[in-house]
């Protein structure tokens, strides 16, 4: 790979890791936002009440807490970035390097302390987030680079010692070297910037600037510094207090440009993100972006926008780079033009920077002109952010669909195995599986699941029954495969409740069919049963209760035992099978030939029907191996006096071939797809002449 491409890919790893780490620290961001809002809530009555309750020094106390929160944010960001990036680097290494995450975190913590002690010993909170992700990236890269050195590799230790002691000794020297390099680098950086700032930068900021240049300079610096994770307001204050301290007009001696900057450029906070929230409200219908937008409204009204900056995130997000930098510059130009043309007059008013939009416009201008300007600026900001919000939401949906596809594939592959449940995973797949399981339980509790009924026909064309099939229409993902619901229920232990619900629904439908048709009582209703349900004798009790409640004969119901799970060799399973056989309900084996224990089923209980798996019947015309397997299964079924059912029958040629191989009954789209109950009733009416009981 060319060097340039490798650098771009590496930089992409850094950005992804930093972005995900910002999202991880969203709870800490909420704490900081709440503390700032408590401290700076712009109401005199509130401020006096707080002072009377907590004393005159309550502002200083909560300010210390806020600074500590920012400092803690930087430390946590450093650790999380280092660990996350380390995992990504390890995944890309051609030769695996064993580097436990705890040592990555330890190295990052030591390096962060060394960096902050030299560069910002007095005000660590103000630059902690920027230092956090920079040091985190450097720590991970440096530690992996050191471990690749031959001199480090030669410091080998015997493998028969305690593993914890082995890793501690192995990592000690690289961590010490990493800290040493960080100390030297921080010291050189501090000397370099100190000299440059004193010689060139600070005098330039302290020199008189034109009002327009000062506003534009402050806007560009604030946005650029914020975008890389550093607090823009703190940075502007640190660079020079005079940048926005010039009088707002020739007839005034009071500084006013900072008021203009805070209240007519930064609408909702740095980046004019109040317009971003309006754009989210307009363009996004659901998902993480919508939720973050809702959570961000209240703090953003008071110009506190860390929630949306870190939550979406906006910072270090290339999708929002252009509007985040460009919208405030545009609004700054509009504000200067409005003042120059005399459309906007701004006075100097003492008010907190958390004063909400429109209220601040009224107070600063003393008229509706300030409010109108802010409203117009908000509309401009919204219009500028809108296309980028749509891009971000489209990318989110693509990521969501890809993640959902991976999660459902993992659920189906696991097959309901409770020994390694997908819901127990701690990655994105596990999170989606947990959400789906929660939604399944809620749908089961509220009755939002459904049952469809697929007709079954005898070889001579007569309608002989229906199979009840679970249907789950998810409010977010649409119609999901019933196999996903079954697998989740099996691995979570909810399969008993789900199976009994389907049993009762199917029996109720069968009772209504009996009441509606002259020969409808001859139709059988097939109901799927998981092998896990046979571990509990409640299915026998529930079946008898359903038959009595709906006045059904046992011969009208057929239980199809699926092969999603292995049938356990236990006394409880044997007892349940014996009770089911004794109840005169017919038992069938579903998807015969592709599961765990098809032949064992034939040995353990009397089988009334064998349903050949669709993966065999679909290819019976083109695959001689499938045809041979179907022929053997059909011969076995006939020898056991079991009806042989071919599933997934879609063409007349396929049906004829399956009939030649020994199938006696068919089910598939050649006859009908699974039908809702009203359509199943109409199907019965259309086939009324063919209704007959087939033993």
XYZ file of C-alpha atoms in Angstrom:
695
model
C 0.000 0.000 0.000
C 1.368 3.506 -0.829
C 2.586 5.513 2.147
C -0.075 8.185 1.653
C -2.881 5.640 1.707
C -1.489 4.016 4.847
C -1.309 7.400 6.591
C -4.890 8.226 5.619
C -6.117 4.855 6.929
C -4.207 5.328 10.176
C -5.650 8.804 10.605
C -9.075 7.319 9.976
C -8.493 4.892 12.859
C -7.619 7.820 15.130
C -10.700 9.822 14.200
C -13.028 6.835 14.597
C -11.568 5.957 17.976
C -11.762 9.554 19.227
C -15.338 9.965 17.992
C -16.500 6.744 19.639
C -14.754 7.727 22.870
C -16.574 11.068 22.953
C -19.838 9.151 22.612
C -18.847 6.762 25.401
C -18.325 9.711 27.743
C -21.754 11.189 27.082
C -22.931 10.497 30.692
C -20.040 12.589 32.004
C -20.967 15.306 29.512
C -24.498 15.356 30.922
C -23.092 15.892 34.418
C -21.009 18.843 33.242
C -23.951 20.356 31.356
C -26.228 20.095 34.395
C -23.591 21.684 36.637
C -23.041 24.594 34.238
C -26.790 25.149 33.941
C -27.155 25.120 37.735
C -24.367 27.650 38.106
C -25.283 30.019 35.282
C -29.077 29.851 35.134
C -29.931 33.428 33.994
C -32.486 34.466 36.608
C -31.652 36.855 39.418
C -34.310 35.407 41.701
C -32.811 31.940 41.228
C -29.276 33.168 41.909
C -30.364 34.926 45.112
C -32.297 31.864 46.274
C -29.293 29.602 45.710
C -27.028 32.017 47.596
C -29.445 32.170 50.500
C -29.726 28.382 50.714
C -26.118 27.349 50.057
C -24.210 30.459 51.076
C -22.346 33.188 49.241
C -19.583 30.852 48.048
C -21.802 28.351 46.272
C -20.771 29.669 42.840
C -17.091 29.120 43.603
C -17.812 25.614 44.908
C -19.744 24.497 41.851
C -17.137 26.124 39.570
C -14.533 23.885 41.166
C -16.816 20.912 40.504
C -17.215 21.938 36.857
C -13.447 22.285 36.371
C -12.967 18.920 38.049
C -15.541 17.393 35.704
C -13.702 18.752 32.664
C -10.429 17.444 34.080
C -11.955 14.027 34.718
C -13.370 14.100 31.192
C -9.856 14.561 29.823
C -8.446 11.702 31.902
C -11.287 9.344 30.963
C -11.058 10.366 27.295
C -7.334 9.642 27.293
C -7.815 6.153 28.748
C -10.735 5.203 26.517
C -9.055 6.479 23.336
C -5.865 4.571 24.145
C -7.681 1.298 24.839
C -10.061 1.605 21.878
C -7.315 2.592 19.444
C -5.095 -0.173 20.779
C -7.730 -2.749 19.903
C -8.076 -1.302 16.417
C -4.314 -1.309 15.873
C -4.051 -4.897 17.119
C -6.741 -5.958 14.645
C -4.684 -4.464 11.780
C -1.337 -5.988 12.812
C -0.034 -8.718 10.515
C 1.673 -10.360 13.497
C -0.348 -10.319 16.719
C 1.085 -8.367 19.655
C -0.172 -9.287 23.095
C -0.921 -6.006 24.882
C -3.476 -6.233 27.702
C -5.852 -3.270 27.773
C -5.051 -2.493 31.399
C -1.461 -1.636 30.468
C -2.594 0.543 27.593
C -4.779 2.442 30.054
C -1.966 2.651 32.618
C 0.485 3.999 30.053
C -2.060 6.572 28.828
C -2.776 7.708 32.395
C 0.909 8.172 33.242
C 1.526 10.035 29.982
C -1.497 12.283 30.542
C -0.285 13.229 34.018
C 3.190 13.984 32.648
C 1.807 16.091 29.790
C -0.576 18.132 31.938
C 2.034 18.682 34.646
C 4.291 20.460 32.163
C 1.912 22.122 29.715
C -1.043 23.108 31.952
C -0.209 22.747 35.645
C -2.574 25.550 36.726
C -5.704 25.068 34.608
C -5.929 21.385 33.661
C -9.687 21.433 33.165
C -9.699 23.999 30.364
C -7.646 21.949 27.915
C -8.169 18.468 29.307
C -10.351 17.119 26.497
C -7.895 18.132 23.769
C -4.919 16.783 25.707
C -6.934 13.657 26.505
C -7.443 12.380 23.000
C -4.047 13.568 21.733
C -2.194 11.800 24.544
C -4.453 8.750 24.178
C -3.577 8.409 20.477
C 0.139 8.988 21.082
C 0.204 6.516 23.986
C -1.365 3.691 21.979
C 0.810 4.269 18.926
C 3.980 4.660 20.984
C 3.405 1.537 23.088
C 2.763 -0.656 20.043
C 5.807 0.828 18.305
C 8.008 0.088 21.334
C 6.771 -3.497 21.562
C 7.848 -4.055 17.942
C 11.448 -3.099 18.720
C 13.864 -6.016 18.770
C 15.515 -4.826 21.961
C 12.136 -5.009 23.745
C 11.328 -8.378 22.220
C 14.644 -9.779 23.455
C 13.670 -9.040 27.050
C 11.890 -12.360 27.126
C 10.580 -14.022 30.231
C 9.866 -17.689 30.927
C 6.326 -18.726 30.050
C 5.824 -20.899 33.100
C 5.527 -17.965 35.540
C 2.260 -16.388 36.680
C 0.547 -14.669 33.732
C -0.128 -11.447 35.655
C 3.501 -11.221 36.770
C 4.667 -12.015 33.231
C 2.718 -9.156 31.649
C 3.624 -6.702 34.439
C 7.369 -7.254 33.967
C 7.073 -7.361 30.178
C 5.248 -4.017 30.015
C 7.248 -2.149 32.664
C 10.121 -1.039 30.419
C 7.956 0.072 27.446
C 5.678 2.096 29.757
C 8.674 3.801 31.396
C 10.141 4.619 27.974
C 6.779 5.927 26.759
C 6.459 8.221 29.785
C 10.007 9.475 29.314
C 9.344 10.362 25.672
C 6.111 12.104 26.675
C 7.909 14.196 29.304
C 10.620 15.241 26.863
C 8.118 15.978 24.104
C 5.882 18.026 26.406
C 8.847 20.019 27.713
C 10.074 20.809 24.175
C 6.561 21.761 23.115
C 6.121 24.026 26.116
C 9.424 25.804 25.428
C 8.648 26.195 21.732
C 5.162 27.611 22.211
C 6.163 29.804 25.095
C 8.843 31.486 23.009
C 6.645 31.805 19.943
C 3.680 33.208 21.847
C 5.777 35.811 23.621
C 7.618 36.835 20.459
C 4.863 36.903 17.900
C 1.386 35.660 18.736
C 0.379 37.436 21.941
C 1.586 40.880 20.797
C -0.419 40.426 17.608
C -3.602 39.690 19.586
C -2.910 42.528 22.011
C -2.429 45.048 19.223
C -5.453 47.027 18.079
C -7.584 45.207 15.514
C -10.414 46.543 13.453
C -13.770 45.507 14.853
C -14.619 43.285 11.880
C -11.246 41.550 11.883
C -11.521 40.942 15.627
C -14.952 39.326 15.279
C -13.962 37.164 12.328
C -10.698 36.134 13.984
C -12.510 35.172 17.163
C -15.151 33.230 15.201
C -12.650 31.224 13.159
C -10.456 30.474 16.169
C -13.374 29.514 18.386
C -14.850 27.100 15.845
C -11.565 25.540 14.786
C -10.433 25.017 18.372
C -13.804 23.583 19.413
C -13.873 21.194 16.455
C -10.717 19.430 17.633
C -12.151 19.010 21.126
C -10.598 21.996 22.928
C -12.845 24.492 24.720
C -12.969 27.434 22.309
C -14.111 30.001 24.863
C -11.322 29.095 27.262
C -8.823 29.210 24.415
C -9.908 32.711 23.345
C -9.617 33.942 26.915
C -6.183 32.366 27.221
C -4.899 33.891 23.973
C -5.884 37.440 24.845
C -8.555 39.254 26.759
C -8.427 42.116 24.267
C -9.513 40.261 21.163
C -13.198 41.074 21.610
C -12.812 43.863 24.145
C -12.986 46.792 21.734
C -15.934 49.253 21.892
C -18.833 48.207 19.694
C -19.272 51.686 18.180
C -17.323 54.941 17.778
C -19.440 56.706 20.400
C -18.968 54.056 23.085
C -16.177 53.275 25.494
C -17.699 49.973 26.690
C -16.592 46.657 25.165
C -19.453 45.083 23.267
C -18.091 42.769 20.603
C -18.022 39.815 22.994
C -21.742 40.327 23.653
C -22.367 40.436 19.908
C -20.269 37.318 19.427
C -21.983 35.321 22.175
C -25.565 36.285 21.358
C -25.771 36.937 17.602
C -23.128 34.521 16.276
C -23.140 31.577 18.677
C -26.868 30.858 18.718
C -27.253 27.928 21.068
C -23.514 27.634 21.624
C -20.397 27.256 19.499
C -21.329 26.388 15.942
C -24.752 28.070 16.194
C -26.050 24.597 16.980
C -29.562 25.735 17.805
C -30.094 25.677 14.042
C -28.659 22.161 13.992
C -31.286 21.046 16.513
C -34.079 22.588 14.436
C -32.698 20.806 11.358
C -32.665 17.511 13.273
C -36.277 18.101 14.309
C -37.233 18.672 10.666
C -35.218 15.984 8.878
C -34.757 13.082 11.298
C -37.665 10.812 12.166
C -36.064 8.297 14.540
C -32.787 6.913 15.790
C -29.818 8.099 17.824
C -29.593 11.530 16.152
C -33.233 12.238 17.003
C -32.762 11.198 20.646
C -29.599 13.265 21.064
C -31.435 16.227 19.559
C -34.246 15.895 22.090
C -31.819 15.654 24.995
C -29.946 18.720 23.762
C -32.861 21.154 23.499
C -33.034 22.385 27.088
C -29.286 23.023 27.594
C -28.948 24.542 24.110
C -31.686 27.065 24.874
C -29.254 28.337 27.515
C -26.318 28.234 25.052
C -24.842 25.055 26.552
C -24.279 22.667 23.676
C -21.760 20.091 24.897
C -24.516 17.485 24.693
C -24.966 17.835 20.961
C -21.247 18.456 20.315
C -20.151 15.267 22.064
C -23.357 13.287 21.663
C -23.870 13.207 17.896
C -20.901 13.861 17.854
C -20.247 17.086 15.957
C -16.640 17.396 17.064
C -14.169 15.573 14.822
C -17.040 14.585 12.538
C -16.190 15.364 8.939
C -19.878 15.468 7.977
C -20.420 18.531 10.196
C -17.020 20.182 9.615
C -18.201 22.598 6.907
C -21.386 23.884 8.614
C -19.768 23.960 12.064
C -17.036 26.263 10.755
C -19.020 28.061 8.090
C -22.340 28.907 9.775
C -20.817 31.090 12.554
C -18.608 32.859 10.003
C -21.699 33.581 7.916
C -23.618 34.845 10.954
C -20.656 37.013 12.004
C -20.627 38.613 8.559
C -24.380 39.178 8.737
C -24.058 40.789 12.177
C -21.300 43.168 11.001
C -23.318 44.097 7.913
C -26.468 44.729 9.981
C -24.566 47.012 12.366
C -22.810 48.847 9.526
C -26.119 49.480 7.733
C -27.776 50.596 10.949
C -30.289 47.746 10.990
C -29.017 46.460 14.330
C -27.982 48.521 17.317
C -26.411 46.626 20.194
C -25.950 48.110 23.622
C -23.778 46.960 26.494
C -25.916 45.072 28.984
C -24.737 43.035 31.946
C -26.276 39.598 31.565
C -25.121 35.962 31.869
C -23.889 34.210 28.739
C -26.588 31.573 29.379
C -29.395 34.051 28.602
C -31.670 32.309 26.061
C -31.903 33.364 22.418
C -34.561 36.012 21.670
C -34.467 37.207 25.286
C -30.829 38.191 24.789
C -31.693 39.798 21.437
C -34.355 41.937 23.077
C -32.122 42.961 25.994
C -29.104 43.840 23.829
C -30.974 45.785 21.145
C -33.721 47.194 23.331
C -36.238 46.462 20.580
C -37.660 43.786 18.315
C -34.808 44.273 15.823
C -32.496 42.066 17.878
C -35.159 39.367 18.148
C -35.874 39.520 14.399
C -32.177 39.301 13.578
C -31.746 36.247 15.826
C -34.792 34.601 14.272
C -33.444 35.257 10.762
C -30.010 33.977 11.820
C -31.626 30.849 13.257
C -33.430 30.209 9.961
C -30.174 30.654 8.039
C -28.370 28.326 10.437
C -31.118 25.711 10.088
C -31.049 25.896 6.289
C -27.270 25.487 6.246
C -27.273 22.517 8.619
C -30.241 20.741 7.018
C -28.469 18.977 4.096
C -25.639 17.833 6.370
C -28.118 16.453 8.904
C -29.731 14.452 6.111
C -26.310 13.108 5.086
C -25.497 12.161 8.687
C -28.872 10.475 9.135
C -28.487 8.559 5.877
C -25.084 7.326 7.010
C -26.576 6.394 10.386
C -29.297 4.384 8.693
C -26.739 2.588 6.531
C -24.669 1.739 9.602
C -27.816 0.697 11.440
C -28.923 -1.593 8.620
C -25.472 -3.166 8.383
C -25.295 -3.646 12.154
C -28.827 -5.056 12.218
C -27.992 -7.508 9.431
C -24.910 -8.673 11.364
C -26.910 -8.983 14.578
C -29.740 -11.005 13.029
C -27.222 -13.245 11.255
C -25.496 -13.866 14.590
C -28.833 -14.632 16.275
C -29.805 -17.116 13.577
C -26.349 -18.687 13.510
C -26.416 -19.149 17.274
C -29.759 -20.897 16.878
C -31.052 -20.107 20.338
C -28.111 -21.735 22.133
C -28.420 -20.515 25.729
C -24.843 -21.585 26.502
C -23.455 -18.661 24.462
C -26.361 -16.194 24.117
C -25.961 -13.386 21.616
C -27.732 -11.077 24.071
C -24.824 -11.500 26.499
C -22.316 -10.018 24.057
C -20.996 -6.557 24.929
C -20.530 -5.286 21.387
C -22.974 -3.641 19.013
C -24.413 -7.003 17.977
C -25.199 -7.829 21.591
C -26.807 -4.430 22.091
C -29.117 -4.906 19.106
C -29.960 -8.448 20.256
C -30.814 -7.150 23.738
C -33.050 -4.483 22.206
C -34.808 -7.029 19.994
C -35.367 -9.346 22.957
C -36.816 -6.487 24.989
C -39.105 -5.557 22.072
C -40.155 -9.197 21.654
C -41.117 -9.428 25.315
C -43.044 -6.176 25.064
C -44.829 -7.340 21.910
C -45.714 -10.625 23.605
C -46.974 -8.824 26.692
C -49.114 -6.358 24.744
C -50.355 -8.813 22.111
C -48.619 -7.114 19.170
C -47.474 -10.413 17.681
C -49.573 -12.138 15.053
C -50.159 -15.588 13.593
C -50.491 -16.395 9.889
C -51.873 -19.635 8.476
C -50.445 -21.497 5.475
C -52.668 -24.092 3.736
C -51.610 -27.721 3.306
C -52.925 -29.819 0.408
C -53.068 -33.552 -0.167
C -51.497 -35.061 -3.292
C -54.936 -35.153 -4.940
C -55.430 -31.424 -4.342
C -57.701 -31.525 -1.303
C -57.239 -28.933 1.436
C -56.417 -30.826 4.644
C -55.265 -28.161 7.080
C -53.176 -25.144 7.965
C -49.864 -24.494 9.696
C -49.856 -21.666 12.257
C -46.802 -19.458 11.733
C -45.624 -16.689 14.048
C -45.405 -13.189 12.578
C -43.541 -10.295 14.193
C -43.834 -6.816 12.726
C -41.240 -4.691 14.477
C -42.100 -0.973 14.693
C -38.565 -0.001 13.674
C -37.233 -2.820 11.479
C -40.460 -3.939 9.857
C -41.438 -7.588 9.441
C -38.798 -9.866 10.955
C -38.215 -13.543 10.331
C -40.030 -15.662 12.929
C -36.792 -17.635 13.264
C -35.249 -14.555 14.916
C -38.035 -14.379 17.471
C -37.797 -18.108 18.181
C -34.002 -18.022 18.541
C -34.160 -15.066 20.947
C -36.906 -16.730 22.955
C -34.986 -20.006 23.121
C -31.732 -18.504 24.322
C -33.492 -16.239 26.851
C -35.857 -18.846 28.269
C -38.993 -17.105 26.959
C -39.797 -19.851 24.457
C -42.326 -21.446 26.812
C -44.390 -18.289 27.093
C -44.097 -17.554 23.366
C -45.035 -21.120 22.398
C -48.085 -21.186 24.655
C -49.266 -17.869 23.189
C -49.052 -19.256 19.646
C -50.775 -22.468 20.788
C -53.722 -20.578 22.237
C -54.032 -18.253 19.213
C -53.967 -21.164 16.776
C -56.535 -23.165 18.738
C -58.814 -20.132 18.931
C -58.551 -19.698 15.159
C -59.310 -23.386 14.632
C -62.433 -23.039 16.797
C -63.627 -20.114 14.681
C -62.994 -22.143 11.514
C -65.121 -24.951 12.933
C -67.948 -22.554 13.679
C -67.821 -21.040 10.189
C -67.695 -24.047 7.855
C -69.730 -27.142 7.099
C -66.709 -29.463 6.759
C -64.184 -27.169 8.468
C -63.981 -29.489 11.459
C -62.043 -31.964 9.308
C -59.143 -29.528 8.875
C -56.106 -29.935 11.098
C -54.194 -27.055 12.688
C -50.427 -27.602 12.863
C -48.576 -25.712 15.603
C -44.785 -25.495 15.971
C -43.227 -26.563 19.261
C -39.611 -26.012 20.270
C -37.792 -28.999 21.817
C -37.074 -26.747 24.801
C -40.799 -26.634 25.546
C -40.732 -30.382 26.100
C -38.587 -29.847 29.207
C -41.654 -28.408 30.918
C -44.874 -30.381 31.383
C -46.862 -27.119 31.305
C -47.261 -27.601 27.570
C -49.366 -30.719 28.228
C -51.561 -28.881 30.723
C -51.854 -25.848 28.412
C -52.737 -28.044 25.434
C -55.522 -29.843 27.310
C -56.852 -26.519 28.596
C -56.825 -25.009 25.085
C -58.648 -28.007 23.614
C -61.318 -27.834 26.313
C -61.658 -24.049 26.159
C -62.109 -24.016 22.384
C -64.009 -27.325 22.187
C -61.532 -29.007 19.869
C -60.847 -32.706 19.391
C -57.219 -33.830 19.839
C -57.163 -35.118 16.253
C -57.771 -31.564 15.006
C -54.404 -30.355 16.334
C -50.932 -31.399 15.186
C -47.785 -30.394 17.083
C -44.735 -29.953 14.830
C -41.548 -30.391 16.854
C -38.902 -28.183 15.295
C -35.216 -29.018 15.251
C -33.827 -25.648 16.274
C -32.516 -27.317 19.448
C -31.345 -30.801 20.316
C -33.989 -32.896 22.037
C -32.672 -33.514 25.527
C -32.261 -37.019 26.923
C -34.095 -36.519 30.206
C -36.908 -37.977 32.237
C -38.954 -34.762 31.945
C -38.770 -34.781 28.134
C -39.728 -38.449 27.978
C -42.636 -37.837 30.343
C -43.871 -34.893 28.279
C -43.661 -36.861 25.021
C -45.529 -39.788 26.539
C -48.259 -37.451 27.808
C -48.610 -35.807 24.386
C -48.864 -39.160 22.626
C -51.432 -40.323 25.169
C -53.529 -37.211 24.526
C -54.156 -38.422 20.916
C -52.675 -35.201 19.485
C -50.705 -36.030 16.364
C -46.967 -35.290 16.508
C -44.914 -34.297 13.486
C -41.225 -33.633 12.834
C -40.604 -30.292 11.155
C -37.650 -29.665 8.788
C -36.725 -33.342 8.809
C -33.237 -34.145 7.598
C -31.417 -30.898 8.442
C -31.620 -30.719 12.231
C -30.026 -32.294 15.259
C -31.919 -35.484 15.903
C -34.452 -36.402 13.215
C -33.866 -40.139 13.459
C -33.871 -40.020 17.235
C -37.334 -38.439 17.098
C -38.596 -41.407 15.058
C -37.190 -43.766 17.667
C -38.508 -41.951 20.748
C -42.153 -41.285 19.868
C -44.894 -42.148 17.428
C -44.744 -39.722 14.497
C -47.822 -38.825 12.499
C -46.086 -36.716 9.846
C -42.625 -35.893 8.532
C -42.057 -32.486 6.936
C -39.050 -32.447 4.622
C -36.841 -29.381 5.003
C -37.222 -26.692 2.342
C -33.493 -26.672 1.554
C -34.028 -30.169 0.126
C -37.362 -29.675 -1.641
C -36.384 -26.408 -3.351
C -33.487 -28.023 -5.264
C -35.111 -31.363 -5.964
C -35.383 -30.637 -9.720
C -31.744 -29.623 -10.161
C -29.821 -31.575 -7.537
C -29.780 -35.364 -7.693
C -28.439 -35.560 -4.141
C -31.486 -33.679 -2.842
C -33.764 -35.983 -4.821
C -32.065 -39.067 -3.365
C -32.383 -37.731 0.185
C -36.066 -36.913 -0.324
C -36.672 -40.432 -1.680
C -35.005 -42.009 1.357
C -36.940 -39.809 3.808
C -40.223 -40.577 2.040
C -39.512 -44.309 2.185
C -38.695 -44.021 5.873
C -41.884 -42.072 6.552
C -44.032 -44.582 4.727
C -42.393 -47.419 6.634
C -43.313 -45.649 9.871
C -46.881 -44.954 8.644
C -46.187 -41.210 8.740
C -47.507 -38.723 6.203
C -44.622 -37.173 4.222
C -45.038 -33.431 3.635
C -43.007 -31.439 1.127
C -42.470 -27.797 2.144
C -41.555 -24.777 0.002
C -43.404 -26.103 -3.029
C -43.486 -23.263 -5.564
C -44.037 -24.829 -9.014
C -46.171 -27.590 -10.475
C -43.052 -29.351 -11.766
C -41.562 -29.365 -8.279
C -44.774 -30.809 -6.840
C -44.889 -33.557 -9.449
C -41.264 -34.496 -8.802
C -41.818 -34.612 -5.023
C -44.890 -36.782 -5.576
C -42.798 -39.188 -7.677
C -40.284 -39.384 -4.822
C -42.998 -40.317 -2.291
C -44.386 -37.078 -0.829
C -48.100 -37.262 -0.014
C -48.830 -33.710 1.091
C -47.606 -30.279 -0.018
C -47.274 -26.799 1.372
C -45.895 -23.692 -0.314
C -46.487 -20.693 -2.540
C -47.771 -22.923 -5.365
C -50.951 -23.079 -3.309
C -50.768 -20.020 -1.054
C -48.431 -17.938 1.112
C -49.162 -17.731 4.848
C -52.458 -15.866 5.263
C -53.948 -13.657 7.968
C -56.996 -15.231 9.559
C -59.620 -13.356 7.463
C -57.900 -14.408 4.233
C -57.579 -17.976 5.530
C -61.366 -18.025 5.965
C -61.825 -16.880 2.368
C -59.368 -19.556 1.234
C -61.463 -22.205 2.965
C -64.591 -20.916 1.244
C -62.847 -21.070 -2.122
C -61.845 -24.702 -1.463
C -65.049 -25.792 0.295
C -65.637 -28.604 -2.139
C -62.259 -30.216 -1.424
C -62.552 -30.330 2.376
C -62.132 -33.830 3.672
C -60.458 -35.568 6.547
C -57.339 -37.471 5.503
C -56.101 -40.002 8.078
